[in-house]
Amino acid sequence: MLKLLDHMVIENSLSKQLFLRLFPDLSGAAHFIEVNGMIDTSTVESSNITKGEYLLRLHRIYLLLARSLNPVTRNDCIGVAIEASSTDNNPLESIENTLEPGDRLYNRASYWSSLGSRDPDVPETLTYGLVSNLCAISEIHIQPFLAYFQDGFPIYSAKAVRFKMGHQKLYVNSSTSVSNGLAVDYSSASDHFIWTYVSPEFPMAQENTLQIFKLPEPAFCVGGVLQVELLGRVQRQEMDGLYYLCVSHVEVVGRPLLPEYDVDIIDQSGKCILKYFPELPEPSSTNGEIGRGRSRASRLVQRGVHGWEHIVLNTLLGGRGMFDDDDDIDEEIAE
């Protein structure tokens, strides 16, 4: 009976159906996983894989991905400011200021400013490290800065914006690795990134508001690095006649991995292996039952595919779901 259930769940891609039910906004994951082959749960590869082995591999990927992504879409996916392509007055006008909401902090102006340029077409970039090495990003929010201390209250926005996502370059015999703990050395990082996703251009309004730039569909950022490209300048500073770009705040909206998961990038294309670290503390959650259920379910993934088929099928059929007490499932697996 168990083998028949295994076959039914795997053959009919029920784990994929469950993933899409849990995360309907991530319908593009199928192309990312099945066409591009960008995520796996094992480094073992074979050129002579059978159809059954391929379906089992997809089953494991969707199952682990369903457990590892944060169930809540967050607007605080930025973990650290890496660098700006230029800064006019550092540290008063540093990229670090863009991590703070609004345009004032402790009764002073809070913003990043580029160097001035006579050419209004000179672009600038702001590069950030995300809170997780695998994030499903749906939106980026940017607030241009209004210089309330200058005559006419000019707004130093860009003409357009574009977004890149990617990872640090991999180096042979390197002893460092990217981790969810953000213990990454991004010094001299300008030439150290490979971009695996580039968004379309979005027009930016010359307004001092938190402007929302929604991607055509959520994109997986593998490697945890996001770059904001500010394309074109619209505002000249009266004092020196130069064009500047100024940003008050940047937010990245998406679903990062839960803390007990991480990825290892295995080649320059950004292909990665999704891993689970059971020794990490169980994550806190605003919903204690969900947090407890997800942690228990994660332990089951580590113990193999068997036992999960019952959970997947029951959840899809509307019965006891993935967040219920799994003591009886433990018994099934032990048999």
Short mmCIF file of C-alpha atoms in Angstrom, two decimals:
data_model
loop_
_atom_site.label_atom_id
_atom_site.label_comp_id
_atom_site.label_asym_id
_atom_site.label_seq_id
_atom_site.Cartn_x
_atom_site.Cartn_y
_atom_site.Cartn_z
CA MET A 1 0.00 0.00 0.00
CA LEU A 2 2.80 2.40 0.89
CA LYS A 3 4.63 1.73 -2.39
CA LEU A 4 1.39 2.31 -4.32
CA LEU A 5 0.92 5.62 -2.50
CA ASP A 6 4.54 6.56 -3.21
CA HIS A 7 4.01 5.89 -6.90
CA MET A 8 0.75 7.82 -7.09
CA VAL A 9 2.15 10.95 -5.38
CA ILE A 10 5.37 10.98 -7.41
CA GLU A 11 3.91 9.96 -10.78
CA ASN A 12 1.17 12.61 -10.60
CA SER A 13 3.47 15.41 -9.41
CA LEU A 14 1.37 15.96 -6.30
CA SER A 15 4.29 17.60 -4.48
CA LYS A 16 4.41 20.21 -7.24
CA GLN A 17 0.66 20.73 -6.90
CA LEU A 18 1.06 21.16 -3.16
CA PHE A 19 3.89 23.68 -3.64
CA LEU A 20 1.76 25.74 -6.03
CA ARG A 21 -1.19 25.59 -3.66
CA LEU A 22 0.99 26.88 -0.81
CA PHE A 23 2.66 29.51 -3.01
CA PRO A 24 0.30 30.38 -5.89
CA ASP A 25 2.37 33.50 -6.64
CA LEU A 26 5.35 31.29 -7.56
CA SER A 27 3.91 29.63 -10.64
CA GLY A 28 7.15 30.48 -12.46
CA ALA A 29 9.03 28.05 -10.23
CA ALA A 30 8.38 25.24 -12.70
CA HIS A 31 10.52 26.91 -15.36
CA PHE A 32 13.21 27.72 -12.81
CA ILE A 33 13.33 24.12 -11.55
CA GLU A 34 12.34 21.91 -14.48
CA VAL A 35 13.62 23.85 -17.50
CA ASN A 36 16.63 25.72 -16.17
CA GLY A 37 17.51 23.09 -13.56
CA MET A 38 18.67 25.78 -11.11
CA ILE A 39 17.88 24.00 -7.85
CA ASP A 40 18.42 20.48 -6.57
CA THR A 41 18.66 18.59 -3.29
CA SER A 42 21.72 16.50 -4.19
CA THR A 43 25.00 16.96 -6.05
CA VAL A 44 24.68 13.49 -7.59
CA GLU A 45 24.05 13.77 -11.33
CA SER A 46 23.55 11.21 -14.04
CA SER A 47 23.30 11.56 -17.80
CA ASN A 48 21.28 8.34 -18.01
CA ILE A 49 18.53 9.22 -15.56
CA THR A 50 15.27 7.33 -16.05
CA LYS A 51 11.85 8.97 -16.11
CA GLY A 52 11.08 7.52 -12.69
CA GLU A 53 14.32 8.88 -11.22
CA TYR A 54 13.62 12.28 -12.78
CA LEU A 55 10.12 12.41 -11.27
CA LEU A 56 11.49 11.36 -7.88
CA ARG A 57 14.09 14.13 -8.08
CA LEU A 58 11.41 16.74 -8.83
CA HIS A 59 9.30 15.32 -6.02
CA ARG A 60 12.11 15.87 -3.52
CA ILE A 61 12.85 19.39 -4.81
CA TYR A 62 9.26 20.63 -4.64
CA LEU A 63 8.77 18.99 -1.27
CA LEU A 64 11.83 20.60 0.30
CA LEU A 65 11.16 23.94 -1.36
CA ALA A 66 7.62 23.91 0.02
CA ARG A 67 9.05 23.45 3.51
CA SER A 68 11.92 25.92 3.20
CA LEU A 69 10.33 29.11 1.85
CA ASN A 70 8.90 31.56 4.34
CA PRO A 71 5.10 31.22 4.44
CA VAL A 72 4.79 35.01 4.78
CA THR A 73 5.71 37.53 2.11
CA ARG A 74 8.09 40.00 3.78
CA ASN A 75 9.09 43.55 2.86
CA ASP A 76 12.37 43.38 4.82
CA CYS A 77 14.34 41.01 2.60
CA ILE A 78 17.40 43.29 2.55
CA GLY A 79 19.98 42.18 5.09
CA VAL A 80 22.91 44.49 4.39
CA ALA A 81 23.92 47.38 2.14
CA ILE A 82 26.96 46.26 0.12
CA GLU A 83 27.99 49.30 -1.89
CA ALA A 84 26.94 52.25 -4.03
CA SER A 85 28.63 52.99 -7.34
CA SER A 86 29.41 56.49 -6.02
CA THR A 87 28.69 58.56 -2.90
CA ASP A 88 28.89 62.34 -2.70
CA ASN A 89 29.45 62.84 1.02
CA ASN A 90 30.33 59.66 2.89
CA PRO A 91 29.17 58.69 5.51
CA LEU A 92 26.46 61.38 5.81
CA GLU A 93 25.00 60.42 2.42
CA SER A 94 25.85 56.70 2.55
CA ILE A 95 23.89 53.81 1.06
CA GLU A 96 23.39 52.65 4.66
CA ASN A 97 20.78 55.40 5.01
CA THR A 98 18.55 53.68 2.45
CA LEU A 99 17.94 50.84 4.90
CA GLU A 100 15.94 53.20 7.14
CA PRO A 101 12.30 53.94 6.22
CA GLY A 102 11.39 57.51 5.37
CA ASP A 103 13.66 60.46 4.64
CA ARG A 104 14.50 61.65 8.14
CA LEU A 105 16.29 59.98 11.03
CA TYR A 106 17.02 61.55 14.41
CA ASN A 107 15.86 64.97 13.14
CA ARG A 108 18.22 64.99 10.17
CA ALA A 109 17.87 64.14 6.49
CA SER A 110 18.41 60.44 5.73
CA TYR A 111 19.32 59.53 2.14
CA TRP A 112 22.00 58.32 -0.24
CA SER A 113 23.42 60.73 -2.82
CA SER A 114 25.51 60.01 -5.90
CA LEU A 115 28.34 62.17 -7.09
CA GLY A 116 27.28 64.96 -9.38
CA SER A 117 27.57 64.65 -13.16
CA ARG A 118 27.30 67.04 -16.10
CA ASP A 119 25.84 64.16 -18.16
CA PRO A 120 22.24 63.35 -17.18
CA ASP A 121 22.55 59.85 -18.69
CA VAL A 122 25.24 58.60 -16.29
CA PRO A 123 23.72 55.66 -14.30
CA GLU A 124 24.31 54.65 -10.69
CA THR A 125 23.86 51.37 -8.81
CA LEU A 126 22.95 50.40 -5.26
CA THR A 127 23.88 46.83 -4.31
CA TYR A 128 22.40 44.90 -1.37
CA GLY A 129 22.80 41.53 0.31
CA LEU A 130 19.51 39.79 1.07
CA VAL A 131 18.58 38.00 4.28
CA SER A 132 18.76 34.62 2.54
CA ASN A 133 20.78 33.10 -0.27
CA LEU A 134 17.58 32.00 -1.98
CA CYS A 135 14.71 34.48 -2.13
CA ALA A 136 11.63 34.60 -4.32
CA ILE A 137 11.43 38.34 -5.04
CA SER A 138 8.17 39.90 -6.22
CA GLU A 139 8.56 43.67 -5.74
CA ILE A 140 11.14 46.36 -5.07
CA HIS A 141 10.10 49.66 -3.45
CA ILE A 142 12.15 52.83 -3.86
CA GLN A 143 11.62 56.32 -2.42
CA PRO A 144 13.49 59.17 -4.21
CA PHE A 145 14.73 61.94 -1.95
CA LEU A 146 13.14 65.39 -1.79
CA ALA A 147 15.73 67.96 -0.69
CA TYR A 148 13.52 69.97 1.67
CA PHE A 149 16.51 72.11 2.65
CA GLN A 150 17.02 73.42 -0.92
CA ASP A 151 15.05 76.12 -2.73
CA GLY A 152 12.16 74.70 -4.71
CA PHE A 153 12.27 71.36 -2.86
CA PRO A 154 13.87 69.44 -5.78
CA ILE A 155 13.42 65.66 -6.05
CA TYR A 156 16.52 63.80 -7.23
CA SER A 157 14.85 60.78 -8.83
CA ALA A 158 15.98 58.64 -11.75
CA LYS A 159 14.30 58.43 -15.15
CA ALA A 160 14.01 54.66 -14.86
CA VAL A 161 15.12 51.70 -12.75
CA ARG A 162 16.17 48.13 -13.45
CA PHE A 163 17.04 45.27 -11.10
CA LYS A 164 19.68 42.56 -11.22
CA MET A 165 19.92 39.48 -9.02
CA GLY A 166 22.79 37.08 -8.63
CA HIS A 167 25.67 35.81 -6.57
CA GLN A 168 29.34 36.25 -5.86
CA LYS A 169 31.76 34.72 -8.31
CA LEU A 170 33.02 31.31 -7.33
CA TYR A 171 36.76 30.86 -6.97
CA VAL A 172 38.64 27.58 -7.10
CA ASN A 173 40.08 26.51 -3.73
CA SER A 174 38.26 29.34 -1.98
CA SER A 175 37.74 28.68 1.72
CA THR A 176 34.87 31.16 2.01
CA SER A 177 31.24 30.50 1.27
CA VAL A 178 28.04 32.48 1.20
CA SER A 179 25.77 31.72 4.13
CA ASN A 180 22.42 32.72 5.53
CA GLY A 181 24.21 34.34 8.44
CA LEU A 182 25.36 37.18 6.18
CA ALA A 183 28.96 36.56 7.30
CA VAL A 184 30.16 37.43 3.82
CA ASP A 185 33.03 39.72 2.91
CA TYR A 186 31.68 42.03 0.21
CA SER A 187 34.72 44.33 0.18
CA SER A 188 35.84 45.46 -3.29
CA ALA A 189 32.73 43.74 -4.58
CA SER A 190 32.09 45.72 -7.78
CA ASP A 191 33.50 43.05 -10.12
CA HIS A 192 32.75 40.05 -7.95
CA PHE A 193 29.16 39.31 -8.92
CA ILE A 194 27.46 37.26 -11.61
CA TRP A 195 23.93 38.37 -12.51
CA THR A 196 21.54 35.54 -13.31
CA TYR A 197 18.40 37.68 -13.56
CA VAL A 198 17.87 41.12 -15.13
CA SER A 199 14.46 42.78 -14.95
CA PRO A 200 12.83 45.00 -17.56
CA GLU A 201 13.22 48.75 -17.14
CA PHE A 202 10.56 50.55 -15.12
CA PRO A 203 9.86 54.29 -15.41
CA MET A 204 10.32 56.22 -12.16
CA ALA A 205 8.16 59.19 -11.22
CA GLN A 206 9.75 62.38 -9.91
CA GLU A 207 7.83 62.05 -6.66
CA ASN A 208 8.86 61.76 -3.03
CA THR A 209 6.83 58.59 -2.43
CA LEU A 210 7.68 54.92 -1.87
CA GLN A 211 7.24 53.77 -5.46
CA ILE A 212 6.34 50.13 -6.11
CA PHE A 213 8.06 48.23 -8.92
CA LYS A 214 6.41 44.84 -9.36
CA LEU A 215 8.33 42.26 -11.37
CA PRO A 216 6.45 40.58 -14.26
CA GLU A 217 6.49 37.47 -12.09
CA PRO A 218 8.39 36.60 -8.89
CA ALA A 219 12.04 35.86 -9.60
CA PHE A 220 14.31 33.54 -7.65
CA CYS A 221 17.43 35.33 -6.46
CA VAL A 222 20.06 32.60 -6.06
CA GLY A 223 23.06 33.88 -4.13
CA GLY A 224 21.34 36.62 -2.18
CA VAL A 225 22.62 39.71 -4.04
CA LEU A 226 20.31 42.35 -5.55
CA GLN A 227 21.36 45.45 -7.44
CA VAL A 228 19.24 48.52 -8.15
CA GLU A 229 20.21 50.29 -11.37
CA LEU A 230 19.19 53.95 -11.50
CA LEU A 231 19.05 54.94 -15.15
CA GLY A 232 19.16 58.60 -16.11
CA ARG A 233 18.99 61.79 -14.03
CA VAL A 234 16.29 64.44 -14.07
CA GLN A 235 17.32 66.97 -11.41
CA ARG A 236 20.19 69.42 -11.55
CA GLN A 237 21.44 71.00 -8.32
CA GLU A 238 21.26 74.79 -8.51
CA MET A 239 24.43 75.24 -6.46
CA ASP A 240 26.85 73.59 -8.92
CA GLY A 241 24.76 72.85 -12.01
CA LEU A 242 25.41 69.08 -11.76
CA TYR A 243 22.88 66.25 -11.99
CA TYR A 244 22.49 64.03 -8.92
CA LEU A 245 20.57 60.91 -7.90
CA CYS A 246 19.31 60.64 -4.31
CA VAL A 247 17.36 57.80 -2.66
CA SER A 248 15.78 57.80 0.80
CA HIS A 249 14.71 54.19 1.15
CA VAL A 250 14.78 50.83 -0.63
CA GLU A 251 12.67 47.77 0.27
CA VAL A 252 12.73 44.31 -1.26
CA VAL A 253 9.55 42.23 -1.01
CA GLY A 254 9.56 38.46 -1.26
CA ARG A 255 9.84 35.08 0.40
CA PRO A 256 13.27 34.20 1.82
CA LEU A 257 14.29 30.79 3.11
CA LEU A 258 13.47 29.94 6.69
CA PRO A 259 16.53 30.22 8.97
CA GLU A 260 17.25 26.50 9.14
CA TYR A 261 17.71 26.25 5.35
CA ASP A 262 20.45 27.46 3.04
CA VAL A 263 21.85 26.85 -0.43
CA ASP A 264 25.27 25.99 -1.79
CA ILE A 265 25.99 27.47 -5.21
CA ILE A 266 27.81 24.86 -7.26
CA ASP A 267 28.60 26.66 -10.53
CA GLN A 268 28.80 30.12 -12.04
CA SER A 269 25.34 29.84 -13.60
CA GLY A 270 23.84 29.98 -10.12
CA LYS A 271 22.73 26.36 -9.89
CA CYS A 272 22.35 25.51 -6.23
CA ILE A 273 21.79 22.71 -3.76
CA LEU A 274 19.08 23.34 -1.14
CA LYS A 275 20.12 22.14 2.31
CA TYR A 276 18.54 21.75 5.74
CA PHE A 277 20.41 22.30 9.01
CA PRO A 278 18.47 20.63 11.84
CA GLU A 279 20.96 21.74 14.49
CA LEU A 280 19.80 25.37 14.21
CA PRO A 281 17.25 26.60 16.77
CA GLU A 282 13.63 26.26 15.77
CA PRO A 283 12.58 29.60 14.22
CA SER A 284 10.23 31.85 16.12
CA SER A 285 6.90 32.60 14.49
CA THR A 286 3.98 34.91 15.03
CA ASN A 287 1.94 31.75 14.64
CA GLY A 288 3.47 29.24 17.03
CA GLU A 289 1.60 26.27 15.64
CA ILE A 290 2.75 26.96 12.09
CA GLY A 291 6.33 27.42 13.24
CA ARG A 292 6.23 24.16 15.19
CA GLY A 293 4.56 22.30 12.35
CA ARG A 294 7.03 23.50 9.75
CA SER A 295 9.98 22.47 11.91
CA ARG A 296 8.56 18.98 12.47
CA ALA A 297 7.80 18.59 8.79
CA SER A 298 11.36 19.66 7.96
CA ARG A 299 12.70 16.83 10.10
CA LEU A 300 10.63 14.39 8.08
CA VAL A 301 12.23 15.59 4.85
CA GLN A 302 15.63 14.65 6.23
CA ARG A 303 14.39 11.14 6.97
CA GLY A 304 13.47 10.40 3.38
CA VAL A 305 10.56 10.46 0.99
CA HIS A 306 8.47 7.75 2.66
CA GLY A 307 5.82 9.08 5.03
CA TRP A 308 5.52 12.36 3.15
CA GLU A 309 3.24 10.90 0.51
CA HIS A 310 0.47 10.51 3.09
CA ILE A 311 0.87 14.15 4.16
CA VAL A 312 0.94 15.49 0.61
CA LEU A 313 -2.09 13.53 -0.50
CA ASN A 314 -4.10 14.31 2.61
CA THR A 315 -3.35 18.03 2.32
CA LEU A 316 -4.41 18.16 -1.33
CA LEU A 317 -7.61 16.28 -0.54
CA GLY A 318 -8.44 18.70 2.27
CA GLY A 319 -7.79 16.31 5.13
CA ARG A 320 -5.27 16.65 7.92
CA GLY A 321 -2.59 18.94 6.59
CA MET A 322 1.09 19.54 6.68
CA PHE A 323 0.96 21.50 9.92
CA ASP A 324 -0.83 18.88 12.03
CA ASP A 325 0.77 16.82 14.76
CA ASP A 326 3.01 14.26 13.04
CA ASP A 327 3.41 11.68 15.80
CA ASP A 328 1.44 9.14 13.82
CA ILE A 329 3.51 9.88 10.74
CA ASP A 330 6.65 9.17 12.79
CA GLU A 331 5.23 5.74 13.48
CA GLU A 332 4.53 5.14 9.77
CA ILE A 333 8.09 6.05 8.85
CA ALA A 334 9.53 3.82 11.55
CA GLU A 335 7.68 0.81 10.18
#
